[in-house]
Structure formats: C-alpha cells, structure tokens
Coordinates of C-alpha atoms in Angstrom, one line a residue:
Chain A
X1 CA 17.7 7.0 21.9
X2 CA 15.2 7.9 23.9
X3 CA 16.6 9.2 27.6
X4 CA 13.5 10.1 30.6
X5 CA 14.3 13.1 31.8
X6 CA 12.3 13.2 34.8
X7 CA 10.9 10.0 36.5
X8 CA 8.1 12.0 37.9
X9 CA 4.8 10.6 37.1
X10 CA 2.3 13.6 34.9
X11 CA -0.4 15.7 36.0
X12 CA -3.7 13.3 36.3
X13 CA -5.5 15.4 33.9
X14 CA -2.7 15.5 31.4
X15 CA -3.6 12.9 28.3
X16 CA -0.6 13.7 26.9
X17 CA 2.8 14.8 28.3
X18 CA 5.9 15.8 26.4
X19 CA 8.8 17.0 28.6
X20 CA 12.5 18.1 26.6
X21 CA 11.7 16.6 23.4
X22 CA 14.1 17.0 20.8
X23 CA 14.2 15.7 17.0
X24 CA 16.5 16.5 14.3
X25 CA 17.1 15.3 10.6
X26 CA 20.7 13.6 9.8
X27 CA 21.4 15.5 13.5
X28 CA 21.5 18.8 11.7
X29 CA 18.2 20.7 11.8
X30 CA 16.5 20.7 14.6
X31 CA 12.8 20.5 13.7
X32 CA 11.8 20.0 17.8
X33 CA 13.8 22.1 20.0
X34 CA 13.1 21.1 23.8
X35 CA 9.6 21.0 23.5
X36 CA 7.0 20.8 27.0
X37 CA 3.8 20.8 26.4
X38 CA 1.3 19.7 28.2
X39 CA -2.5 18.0 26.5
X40 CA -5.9 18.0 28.5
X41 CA -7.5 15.0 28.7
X42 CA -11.2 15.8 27.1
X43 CA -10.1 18.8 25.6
X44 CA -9.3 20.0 22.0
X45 CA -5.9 21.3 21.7
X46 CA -5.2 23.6 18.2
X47 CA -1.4 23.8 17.3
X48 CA -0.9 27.1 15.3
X49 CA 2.0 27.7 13.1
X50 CA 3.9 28.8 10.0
X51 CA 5.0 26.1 7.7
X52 CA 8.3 24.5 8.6
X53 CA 7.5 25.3 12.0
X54 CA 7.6 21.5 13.3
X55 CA 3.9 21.2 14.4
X56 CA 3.1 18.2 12.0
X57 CA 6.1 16.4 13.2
X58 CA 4.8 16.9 17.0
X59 CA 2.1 15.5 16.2
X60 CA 3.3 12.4 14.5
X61 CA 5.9 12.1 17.7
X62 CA 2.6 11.5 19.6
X63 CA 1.7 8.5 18.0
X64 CA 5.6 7.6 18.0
X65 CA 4.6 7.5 13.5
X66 CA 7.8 9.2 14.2
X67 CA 10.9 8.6 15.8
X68 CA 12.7 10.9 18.7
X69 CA 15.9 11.5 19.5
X70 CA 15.5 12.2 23.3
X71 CA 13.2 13.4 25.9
X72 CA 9.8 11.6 26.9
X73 CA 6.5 11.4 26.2
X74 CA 4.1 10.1 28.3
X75 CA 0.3 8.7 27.3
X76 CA -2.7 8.3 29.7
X77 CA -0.6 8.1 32.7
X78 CA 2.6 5.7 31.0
X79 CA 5.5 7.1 29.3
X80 CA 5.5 5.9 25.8
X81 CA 8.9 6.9 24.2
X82 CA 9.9 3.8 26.4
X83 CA 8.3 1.4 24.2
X84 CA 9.6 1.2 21.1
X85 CA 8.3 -1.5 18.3
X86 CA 5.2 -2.1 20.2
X87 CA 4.2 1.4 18.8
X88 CA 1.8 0.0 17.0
X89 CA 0.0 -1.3 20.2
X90 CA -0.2 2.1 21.2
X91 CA -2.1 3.4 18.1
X92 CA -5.1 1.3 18.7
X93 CA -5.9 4.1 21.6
X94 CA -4.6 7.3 19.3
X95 CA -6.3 7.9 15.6
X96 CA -5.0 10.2 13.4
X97 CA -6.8 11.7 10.2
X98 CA -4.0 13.1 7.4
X99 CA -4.2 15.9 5.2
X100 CA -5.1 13.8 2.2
X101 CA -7.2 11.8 3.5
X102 CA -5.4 8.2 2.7
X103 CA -8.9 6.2 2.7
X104 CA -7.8 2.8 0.8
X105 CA -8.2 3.3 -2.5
X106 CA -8.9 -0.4 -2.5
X107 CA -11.8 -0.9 -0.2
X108 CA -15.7 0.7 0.4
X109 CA -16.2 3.1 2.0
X110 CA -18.2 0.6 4.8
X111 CA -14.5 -1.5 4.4
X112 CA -12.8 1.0 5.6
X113 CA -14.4 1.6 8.5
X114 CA -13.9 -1.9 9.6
X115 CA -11.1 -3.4 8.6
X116 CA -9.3 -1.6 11.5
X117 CA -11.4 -2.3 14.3
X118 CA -12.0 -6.3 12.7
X119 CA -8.4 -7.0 11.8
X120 CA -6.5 -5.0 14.8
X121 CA -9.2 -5.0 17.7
X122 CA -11.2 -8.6 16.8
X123 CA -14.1 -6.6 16.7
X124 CA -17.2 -9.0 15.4
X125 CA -18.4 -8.3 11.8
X126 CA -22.2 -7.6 13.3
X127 CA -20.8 -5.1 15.4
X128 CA -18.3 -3.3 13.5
X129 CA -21.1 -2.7 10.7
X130 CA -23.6 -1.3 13.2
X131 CA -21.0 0.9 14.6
X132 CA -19.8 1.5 11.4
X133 CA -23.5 2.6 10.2
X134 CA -23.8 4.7 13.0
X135 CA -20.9 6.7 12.7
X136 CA -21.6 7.0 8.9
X137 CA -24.7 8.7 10.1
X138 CA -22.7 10.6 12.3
X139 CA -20.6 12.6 9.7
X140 CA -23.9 12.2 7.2
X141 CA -22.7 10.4 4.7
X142 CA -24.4 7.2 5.5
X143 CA -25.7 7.2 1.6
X144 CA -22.2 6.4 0.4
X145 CA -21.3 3.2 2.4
X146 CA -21.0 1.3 -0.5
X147 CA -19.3 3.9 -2.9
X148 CA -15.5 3.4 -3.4
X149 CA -13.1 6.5 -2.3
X150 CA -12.7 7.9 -5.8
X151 CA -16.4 8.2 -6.0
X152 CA -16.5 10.8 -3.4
X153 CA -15.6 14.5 -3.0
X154 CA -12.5 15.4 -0.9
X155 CA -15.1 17.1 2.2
X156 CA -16.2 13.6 1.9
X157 CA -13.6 11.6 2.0
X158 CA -12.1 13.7 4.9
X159 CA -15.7 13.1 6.9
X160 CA -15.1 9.1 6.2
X161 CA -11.6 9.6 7.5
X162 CA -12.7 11.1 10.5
X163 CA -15.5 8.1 10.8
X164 CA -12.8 5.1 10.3
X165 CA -10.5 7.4 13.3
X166 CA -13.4 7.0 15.8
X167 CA -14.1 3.6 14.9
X168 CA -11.1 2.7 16.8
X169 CA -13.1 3.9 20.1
X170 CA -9.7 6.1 20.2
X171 CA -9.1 7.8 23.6
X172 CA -7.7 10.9 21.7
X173 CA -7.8 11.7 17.9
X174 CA -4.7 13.8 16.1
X175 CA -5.9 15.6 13.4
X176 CA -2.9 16.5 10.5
X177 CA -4.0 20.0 8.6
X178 CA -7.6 18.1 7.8
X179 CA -9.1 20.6 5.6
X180 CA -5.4 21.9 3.9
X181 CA -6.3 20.0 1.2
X182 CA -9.5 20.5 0.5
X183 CA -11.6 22.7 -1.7
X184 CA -12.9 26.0 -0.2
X185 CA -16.7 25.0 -0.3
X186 CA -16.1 22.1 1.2
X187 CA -14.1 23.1 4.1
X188 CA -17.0 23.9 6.6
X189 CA -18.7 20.6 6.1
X190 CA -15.4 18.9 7.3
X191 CA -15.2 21.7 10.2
X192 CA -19.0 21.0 11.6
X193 CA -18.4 17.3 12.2
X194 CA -14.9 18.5 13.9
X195 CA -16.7 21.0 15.6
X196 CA -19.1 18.7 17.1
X197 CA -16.4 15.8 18.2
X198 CA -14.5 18.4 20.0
X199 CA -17.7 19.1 22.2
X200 CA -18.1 15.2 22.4
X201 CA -15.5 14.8 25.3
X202 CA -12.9 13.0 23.2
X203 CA -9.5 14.6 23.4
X204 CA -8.5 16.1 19.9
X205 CA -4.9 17.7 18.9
X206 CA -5.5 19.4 16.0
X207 CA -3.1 20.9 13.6
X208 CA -4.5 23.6 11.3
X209 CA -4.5 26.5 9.4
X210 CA -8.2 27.5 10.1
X211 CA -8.5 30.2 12.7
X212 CA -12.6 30.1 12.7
X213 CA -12.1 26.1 14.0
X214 CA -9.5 27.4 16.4
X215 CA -12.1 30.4 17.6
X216 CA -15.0 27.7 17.5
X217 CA -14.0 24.9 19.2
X218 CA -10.3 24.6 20.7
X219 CA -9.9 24.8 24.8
X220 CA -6.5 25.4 24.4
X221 CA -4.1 27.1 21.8
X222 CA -0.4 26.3 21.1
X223 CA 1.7 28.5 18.7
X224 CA 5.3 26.9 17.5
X225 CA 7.5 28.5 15.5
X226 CA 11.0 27.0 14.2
X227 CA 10.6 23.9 16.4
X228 CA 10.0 25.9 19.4
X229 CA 6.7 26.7 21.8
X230 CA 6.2 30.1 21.2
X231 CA 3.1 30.5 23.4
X232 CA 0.6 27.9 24.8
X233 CA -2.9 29.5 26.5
X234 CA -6.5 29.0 26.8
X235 CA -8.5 30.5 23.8
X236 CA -9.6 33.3 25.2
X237 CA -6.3 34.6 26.6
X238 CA -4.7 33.5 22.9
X239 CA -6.8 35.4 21.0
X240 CA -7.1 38.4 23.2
X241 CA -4.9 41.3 23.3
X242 CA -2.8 39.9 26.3
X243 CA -1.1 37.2 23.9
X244 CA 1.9 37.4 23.3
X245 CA 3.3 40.2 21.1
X246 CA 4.4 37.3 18.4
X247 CA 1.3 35.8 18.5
X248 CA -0.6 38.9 18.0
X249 CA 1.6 39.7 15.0
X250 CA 1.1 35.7 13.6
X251 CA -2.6 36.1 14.1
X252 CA -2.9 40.0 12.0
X253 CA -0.4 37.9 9.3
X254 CA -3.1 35.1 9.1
X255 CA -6.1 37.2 8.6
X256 CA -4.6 39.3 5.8
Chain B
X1 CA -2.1 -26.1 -50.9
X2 CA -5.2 -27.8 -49.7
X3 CA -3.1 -30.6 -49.5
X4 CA -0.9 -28.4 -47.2
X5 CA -3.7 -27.0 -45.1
X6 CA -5.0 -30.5 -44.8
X7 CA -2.0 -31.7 -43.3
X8 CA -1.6 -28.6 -41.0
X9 CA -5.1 -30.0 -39.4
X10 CA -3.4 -33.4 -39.4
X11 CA -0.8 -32.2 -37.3
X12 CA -2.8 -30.2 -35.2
X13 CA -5.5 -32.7 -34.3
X14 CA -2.5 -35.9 -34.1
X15 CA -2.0 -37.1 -30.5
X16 CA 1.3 -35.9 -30.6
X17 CA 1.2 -32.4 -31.1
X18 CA -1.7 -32.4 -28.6
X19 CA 0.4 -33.9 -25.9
X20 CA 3.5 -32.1 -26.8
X21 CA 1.3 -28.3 -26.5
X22 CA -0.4 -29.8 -23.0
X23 CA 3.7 -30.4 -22.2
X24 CA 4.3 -27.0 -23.3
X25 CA 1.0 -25.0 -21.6
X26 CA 2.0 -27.5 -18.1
X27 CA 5.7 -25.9 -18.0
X28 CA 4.9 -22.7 -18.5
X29 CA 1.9 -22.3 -15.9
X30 CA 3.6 -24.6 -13.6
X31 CA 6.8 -22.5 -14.0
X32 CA 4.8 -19.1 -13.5
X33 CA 3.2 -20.1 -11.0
X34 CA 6.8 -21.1 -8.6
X35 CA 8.2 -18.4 -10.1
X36 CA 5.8 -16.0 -8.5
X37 CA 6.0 -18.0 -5.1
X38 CA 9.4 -17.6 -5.1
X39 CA 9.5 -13.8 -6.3
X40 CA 7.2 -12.4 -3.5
X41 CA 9.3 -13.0 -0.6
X42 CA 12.2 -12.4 -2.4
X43 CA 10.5 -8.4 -3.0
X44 CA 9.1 -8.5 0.6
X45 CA 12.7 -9.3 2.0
X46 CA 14.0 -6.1 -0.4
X47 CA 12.0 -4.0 1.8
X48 CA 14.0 -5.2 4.8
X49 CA 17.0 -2.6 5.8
X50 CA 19.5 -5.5 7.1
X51 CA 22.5 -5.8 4.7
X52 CA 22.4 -9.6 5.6
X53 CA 18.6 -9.7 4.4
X54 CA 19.1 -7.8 0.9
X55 CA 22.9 -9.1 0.4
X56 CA 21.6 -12.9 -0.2
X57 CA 18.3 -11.8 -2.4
X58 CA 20.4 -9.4 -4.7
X59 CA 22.8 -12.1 -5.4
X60 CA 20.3 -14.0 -6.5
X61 CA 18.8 -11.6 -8.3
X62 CA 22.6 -11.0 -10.3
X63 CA 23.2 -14.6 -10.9
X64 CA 19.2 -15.8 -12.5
X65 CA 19.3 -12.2 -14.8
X66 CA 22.8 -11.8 -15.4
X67 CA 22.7 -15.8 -16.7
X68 CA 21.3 -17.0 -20.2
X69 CA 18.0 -19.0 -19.4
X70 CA 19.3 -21.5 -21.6
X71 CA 22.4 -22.1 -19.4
X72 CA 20.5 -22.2 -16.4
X73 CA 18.3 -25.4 -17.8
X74 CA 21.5 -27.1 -19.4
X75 CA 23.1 -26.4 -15.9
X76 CA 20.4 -27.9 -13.5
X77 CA 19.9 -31.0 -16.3
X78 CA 23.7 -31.6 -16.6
X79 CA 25.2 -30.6 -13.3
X80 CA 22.7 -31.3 -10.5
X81 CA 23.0 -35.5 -11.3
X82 CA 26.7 -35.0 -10.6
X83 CA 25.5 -33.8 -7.0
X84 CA 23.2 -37.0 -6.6
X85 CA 20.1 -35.0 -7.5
X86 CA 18.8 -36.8 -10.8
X87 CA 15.6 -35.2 -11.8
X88 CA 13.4 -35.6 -15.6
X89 CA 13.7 -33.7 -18.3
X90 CA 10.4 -32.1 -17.5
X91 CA 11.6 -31.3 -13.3
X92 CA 14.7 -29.8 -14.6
X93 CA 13.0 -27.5 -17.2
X94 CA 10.6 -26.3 -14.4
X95 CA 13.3 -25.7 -11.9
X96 CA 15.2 -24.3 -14.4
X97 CA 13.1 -21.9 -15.4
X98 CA 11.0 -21.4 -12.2
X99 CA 14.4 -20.2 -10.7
X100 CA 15.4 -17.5 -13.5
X101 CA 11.3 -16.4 -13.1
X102 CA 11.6 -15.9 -9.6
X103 CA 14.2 -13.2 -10.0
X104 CA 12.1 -11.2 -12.6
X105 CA 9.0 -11.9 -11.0
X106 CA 10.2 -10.4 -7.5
X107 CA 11.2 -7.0 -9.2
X108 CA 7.9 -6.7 -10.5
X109 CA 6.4 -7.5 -6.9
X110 CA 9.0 -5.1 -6.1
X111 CA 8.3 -2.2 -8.2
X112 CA 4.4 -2.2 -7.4
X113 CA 5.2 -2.8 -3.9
X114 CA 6.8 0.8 -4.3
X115 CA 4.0 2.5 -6.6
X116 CA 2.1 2.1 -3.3
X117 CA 2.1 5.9 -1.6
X118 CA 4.1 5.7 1.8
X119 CA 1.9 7.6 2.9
X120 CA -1.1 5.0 2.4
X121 CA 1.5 2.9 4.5
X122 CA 1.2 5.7 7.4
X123 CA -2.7 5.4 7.8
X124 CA -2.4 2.2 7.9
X125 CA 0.2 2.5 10.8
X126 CA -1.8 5.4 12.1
X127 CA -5.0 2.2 12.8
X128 CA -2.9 0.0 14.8
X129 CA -2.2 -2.1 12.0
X130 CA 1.4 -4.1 12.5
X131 CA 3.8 -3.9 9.3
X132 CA 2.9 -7.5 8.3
X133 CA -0.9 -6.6 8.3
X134 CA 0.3 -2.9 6.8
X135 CA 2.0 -5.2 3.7
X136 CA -1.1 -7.8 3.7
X137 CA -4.2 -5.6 4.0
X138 CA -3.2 -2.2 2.9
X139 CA -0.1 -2.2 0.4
X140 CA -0.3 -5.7 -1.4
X141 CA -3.7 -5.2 -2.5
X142 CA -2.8 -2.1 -4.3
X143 CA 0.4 -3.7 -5.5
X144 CA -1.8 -6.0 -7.4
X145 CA -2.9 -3.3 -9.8
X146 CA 0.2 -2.3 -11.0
X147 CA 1.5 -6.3 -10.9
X148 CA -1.0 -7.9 -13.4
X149 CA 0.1 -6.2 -16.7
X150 CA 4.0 -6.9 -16.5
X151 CA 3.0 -10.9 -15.0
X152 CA 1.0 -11.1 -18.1
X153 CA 4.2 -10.2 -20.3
X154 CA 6.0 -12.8 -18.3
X155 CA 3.7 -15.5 -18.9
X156 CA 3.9 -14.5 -23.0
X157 CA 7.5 -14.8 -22.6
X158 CA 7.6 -17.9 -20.6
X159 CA 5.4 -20.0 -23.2
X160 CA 8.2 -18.9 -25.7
X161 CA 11.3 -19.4 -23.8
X162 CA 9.7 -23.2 -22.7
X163 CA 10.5 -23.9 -26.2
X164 CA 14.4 -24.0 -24.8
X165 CA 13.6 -27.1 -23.3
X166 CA 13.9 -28.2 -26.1
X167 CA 17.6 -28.8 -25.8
X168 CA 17.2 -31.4 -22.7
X169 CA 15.1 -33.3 -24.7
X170 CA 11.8 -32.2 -23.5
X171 CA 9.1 -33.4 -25.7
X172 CA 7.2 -29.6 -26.1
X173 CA 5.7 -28.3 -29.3
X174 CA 9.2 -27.3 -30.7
X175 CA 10.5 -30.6 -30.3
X176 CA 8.1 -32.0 -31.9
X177 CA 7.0 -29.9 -34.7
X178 CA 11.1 -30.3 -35.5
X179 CA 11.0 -34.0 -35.3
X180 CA 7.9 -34.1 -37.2
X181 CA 9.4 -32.0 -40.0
X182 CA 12.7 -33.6 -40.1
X183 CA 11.1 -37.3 -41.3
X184 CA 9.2 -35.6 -43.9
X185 CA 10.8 -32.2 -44.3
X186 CA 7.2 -30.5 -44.3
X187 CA 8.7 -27.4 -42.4
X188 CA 6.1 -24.9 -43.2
X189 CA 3.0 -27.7 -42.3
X190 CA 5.0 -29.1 -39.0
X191 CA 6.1 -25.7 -37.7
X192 CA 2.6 -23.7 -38.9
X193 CA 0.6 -26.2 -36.8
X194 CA 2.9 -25.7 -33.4
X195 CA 2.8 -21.8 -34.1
X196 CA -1.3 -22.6 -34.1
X197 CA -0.7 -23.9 -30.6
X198 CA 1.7 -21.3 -29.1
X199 CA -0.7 -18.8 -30.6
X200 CA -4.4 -20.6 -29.1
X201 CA -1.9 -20.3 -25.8
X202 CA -1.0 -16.7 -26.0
X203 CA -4.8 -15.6 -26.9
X204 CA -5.8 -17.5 -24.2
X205 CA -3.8 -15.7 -21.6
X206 CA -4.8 -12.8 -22.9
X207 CA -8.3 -13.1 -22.2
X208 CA -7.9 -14.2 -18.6
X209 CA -5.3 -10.9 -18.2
X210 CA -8.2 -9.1 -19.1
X211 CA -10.5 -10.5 -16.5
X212 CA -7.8 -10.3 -13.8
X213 CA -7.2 -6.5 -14.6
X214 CA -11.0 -6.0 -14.4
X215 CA -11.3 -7.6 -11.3
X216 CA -8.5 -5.6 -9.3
X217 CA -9.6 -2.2 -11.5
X218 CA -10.2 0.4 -8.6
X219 CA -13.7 -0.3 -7.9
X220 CA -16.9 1.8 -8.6
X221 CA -20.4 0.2 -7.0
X222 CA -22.0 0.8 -10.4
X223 CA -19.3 -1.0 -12.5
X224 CA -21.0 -2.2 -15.7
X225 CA -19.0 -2.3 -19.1
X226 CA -20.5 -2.8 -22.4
X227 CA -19.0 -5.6 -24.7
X228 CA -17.0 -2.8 -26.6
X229 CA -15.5 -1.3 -23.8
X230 CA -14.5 -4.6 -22.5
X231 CA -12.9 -5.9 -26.3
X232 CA -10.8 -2.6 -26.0
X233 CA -9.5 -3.1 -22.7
X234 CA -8.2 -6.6 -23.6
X235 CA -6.5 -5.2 -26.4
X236 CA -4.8 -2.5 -24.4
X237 CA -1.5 -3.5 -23.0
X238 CA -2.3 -1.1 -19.6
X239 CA -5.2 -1.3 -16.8
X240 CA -7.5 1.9 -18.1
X241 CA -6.5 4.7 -15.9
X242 CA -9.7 5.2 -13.6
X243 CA -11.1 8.7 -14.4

C-alpha cells in the first residue's frame, strides 16, 4: 500500500526524496516512523545510528529491496513507491554493496563484474571487460581478476563489491555497514576507495559505524534513532558543538 | 568351481545378458534423466507463494512418495490401456518410474535451492537482475553443489529399483539372470553374472559423480589435484568442504 502524500514534484537537486514513510513488521513495530529526508544529488550522505535504529531498512526502502507500507519515495525526479514489480528496473540506476560482501561464490572475480552489466544492461563482452579492468584498477586489485571470491581477503572482497556496484554506471550507490564485517587492518583500504568515490561526483548513501569516513568524506549527516530522524545537517554543523544535544551525546558514546 | 567361474563368463559375455544390462543401464538413465526434468519446475514452482501453485505440486509430491514404486509401474502398465493409452513394457517402466523420480528429484532441487543464502539472492536483486535471471544466474548455479551428491544416490537407487520392472515383463538383467537360472537351476552362476553387471553400472556412476562434483567444486584459478587426492574424493560420499 503505498499512498502519495503530496503530489508536489521534489527539489531539482534532491536525488532522493522520502516524504512520511512508514514501515512496520506484522503491523506491530514500527521500524520507520514518518520519515523525511531529503538526499543531494552528487553528494555523500552518512546515516548514523544505534543498532535497531531502522537505518539499514531505509536504505533498502531506497532501492524498494524492501517493501513500504505508505508514504512516497521519489528517485531522480519520479516517485518510485508507485512502481511496484518493475523494482528491479529501477536497480539498474541504484547499486548497493552489503555488509558481507555477497560476491558469487560461483563466478571470478572478472565474472562478477560483468555478468550484471552483460546479462541486465546488454553491455558487449569487449566492453564490459575493459570497463571491468579499469575499475579493477580503480580499487587496485586488478591482480586478482581471475582469482575466485574465497581466494581473497574480506578488504578485498569488499573493494570488488564496490567495483561490480559501479559497473552498473549507477547514478547513486547505497552502501550497507561496508566495513562492519571486516577485520580491523583491513578496514582503511575499504575506506580510501570509499573515500575517493564520494569525491568522484556520484551520489553515495552510506550506512556506517565509522566516524573517521563520516569526518572524511560525507556532505551531509543523518542520525536515526528507533525509526525516527533525530537530526539531519551538514558535517560541519553535525559534528560541532551546535548539534543537537542527542547527537552530541551519540557521538561521546561512539568514541568511548 | 572353474567350471562355475567359466560359466559366470559365459553368461556375462552371451548376447543375452548384454542386451538385457543395456535394457537395464537405458531405463535407468532415461528414467533419471525425465525424472530430473520433471523435478526442477516442480522445486521452482515450491518457491511460488500462491496456494493454487504449491497445492497441485504437493499433491503430487504425496501421491509418487507416499505410493510403492512397484504399484506405480503395475498401475501405469495395467490401468493406463483401460484409458486407450497402450504403451510397451519398456514405456510403462520409464513413465513409471520417471514419475515417482520426479517427486524425489524436485526435493532435492528443492533443498539446494534453499542452502543458497537469501541474502546472495538480495545482491543479485540489488544488480537489476529479475527473479528468473536471480534463480538462473545466481541461485541455481550454487544449487548445483549441494544437488550432485544426493542425484548420485538416486541414480544408485534407480539402477536397483529398475530391477522391478521385472514384474511387467521387462527383459532387464533380473529377468533374465532368473530365466536363465530357472532352465538350469545355476542360481549362484546366473545371478553372480547380473550382480557383475549392476555392479560395472554402479562403479561407473561413480566415477562420473566424481567428475561432476569436481567440476561444480567452488573454483580456485590454481586448481590442480594429484591422482591421490582425486581417488579419495571419489570415494567420499560428500563434495570436500573448500578450505
């Protein structure tokens, strides 16, 4: 059930816009609670938040990987909640990279890079493999094209993940705690190719623990909290001493 | 007793027994083989939410399992002539038991259908991927690894329950080695030379299990096994965890 709340047409520099959304489970917890939130187009967007806080299941509502029960959500100018089972349409122009990673097991690493854009998009062989090259090089890992998942380290895996995402030429990439999983060591080379995407122009939503990435790189930072917006600012007001008084007492929790 | 062995190789090398094992090796692969086109859909349409989809499939499922083989081939050979439909001894036994393999063969499709992480199903969502090219590219694939080992029990199992056909007068290697016997009553020659057989059979799909499982092993670019390795995985009933 998806009901447009306003038939207003977004801001022109919004790439995404979520007015009143709501989601429960079984119609009993509310895990989104009225959110509106607005997403720059170019910019990186970092969504801050205890667990259980409802920012993973935003994200996935942006991609429609998950279903709402009302309010609207509108993508590069066209509200998307309104289309239904051609969500998958849609996710040719959003990539996503997960918390584990998911390469398939199944395929090289060079295979995963282009069965997407071959199989989805009709991309040519030739040039999926030259774009799939370059972006290896890209994240630096264009010595493993031919090793198989398993053969890598996670901070590797997660740098192919992030390759096979912008294979898709995405116009905006949602990123799902990328370096949760990952060992400590490893977490910075995953952060430094992040890093330098979200200067690249492309519009990023990123959900993390990782403060640093949030200092380094996001525009713009959300905090939710039990399936609410608890504050939503540029950087440089977020992490100043004019946030919010919850935010300042999320951020002293998260550095101890 | 080398008058016994001697006729064992009698037996084993006379026309008859040849044709009657080539009757036997036909209705088992040609059995397996249906069976397995009829047990993917039926495991693809279990995935299906719809009531009306499932409803149809599980009945099937009841009927083929909760049936004795042996009834099923008597039935199709004995019933469906009633209904018109007069098929050979050889077409019933493979219907027969092409049918009741269909039901076991779409629970294992089912069950590594299932193996496969949901969330490997996301990212494959996540790229733009439709749920037929999610099943076809991403989660079949996978599927395959857990699939070969139980498919290569079935196909152990269906060589032995072909011997049923027996009953519809099926000229397999049962049949024969009886009828063989019976004129001379040389049971342990007659019967020792169709065990030969079933066991040549059984060896045989072993091997090729073993190549199958190699080849849908979870890949490494510098996959080279020596000979041991390779006689220990054909001897092992499971794939060799990948570590």
């Amino acid at each position: 059930m998806t009901t447009s709340t306003s038939t207003s047409t977004p801001a022109a520099d919004a790439m995404f816009e979520v007015r009143k959304l709501n989601k429960s489970f079984d119609q009993q917890q509310w895990v989104l609670d009225d959110i509106d939130l607005k997403l720059l187009r170019g910019k990186t967007t970092v969504i801050l938040g205890p667990s259980g806080s409802g920012k993973s299941t935003l994200l996935r509502c942006l991609n429609l990987l998950e279903e709402v029960d009302s309010g609207a959500i509108w993508f590069d100018g066209r509200e998307i909640t309104k289309e239904g089972p051609r969500g998958h349409l849609l996710r040719r122009e959003i990539s996503m990279v997960f918390q584990h990673y998911e390469l398939f097991p199944h395929l090289s690493v060079l295979e995963n890079l282009m069965i997407a854009p071959i199989k989805v998009l009709g991309v040519a062989r030739e040039r999926a493999l030259e774009q799939a090259m370059e972006l290896l090089a890209k994240v630096r890992i264009r010595e493993k094209a031919d090793a198989y998942p398993e053969q890598l380290s996670g901070g590797q895996q997660q740098r192919v993940a992030i390759a096979r995402a912008l294979m898709m030429n995405p116009k905006a990439i949602l990123f799902d705690e990328p370096t949760s999983a990952l060992d400590p060591e490893m977490v910075k080379e995953v952060l430094d190719v992040m890093v330098e995407l979200a200067g690249s122009g492309i519009t990023c939503v990123v959900v993390t623990h990782e403060l640093g990435f949030a200092r380094r790189a996001a525009d713009r930072v959300v905090l939710m909290e039990g399936g609410r917006i608890v504050e939503e600012s540029a950087k440089e007001h977020f992490f100043s001493d004019q946030a919010s008084e919850r935010t300042q007492r999320f951020l002293q929790q998260m550095s101890h | 007793m080398s008058e016994s062995l001697h006729l064992v190789l009698e037996y084993l090398l006379s026309p008859s027994f040849f044709n009657a094992a080539l009757t036997t090796l036909a209705l088992t692969v040609v059995s397996m083989l249906i069976g397995m086109l009829i047990g993917l859909p039926l495991a693809l349409l279990q995935e299906r939410r719809s009531v009306f989809v499932r409803l149809p499939v599980l009945l099937y499922l009841w009927l083929f399992r909760g049936t004795p083989v042996l009834l099923q081939i008597v039935f199709v050979f004995n019933v469906l002539p009633l209904f018109g439909v007069v098929l050979s001894g050889f077409a019933s036994g493979v219907l027969a038991l092409a049918l009741n393999e269909g039901a076991y063969m779409a629970e294992i499709f089912r069950s590594g259908i299932q193996a496969v992480s949901p969330r490997q199903r996301l990212a494959g969502r996540a790229l733009g991927m439709s749920s037929a090219q999610v099943m076809r590219l991403v989660v079949l694939p996978q599927a395959l690894r857990t699939v070969v080992p139980p498919t290569g029990n079935q196909f152990m199992g269906m060589l032995k329950s072909s011997a049923l056909v027996s009953v519809i007068a099926v000229q397999d290697l049962l049949l024969i080695a009886d009828q063989t016997a019976s004129a001379n009553f040389r049971y342990i020659e007659a019967l020792s030379a169709a065990a030969i057989y079933y066991l040549i059979f059984t060896t045989l799909f072993m091997v090729i299990q073993g190549y199958i499982e190699r080849w849908v092993a979870p890949r490494r670019s510098s996959g080279r096994r020596s000979w041991s390795q390779r006689l220990i995985s054909l001897t092992s009933a499971q794939p060799r965890s990948s570590q």
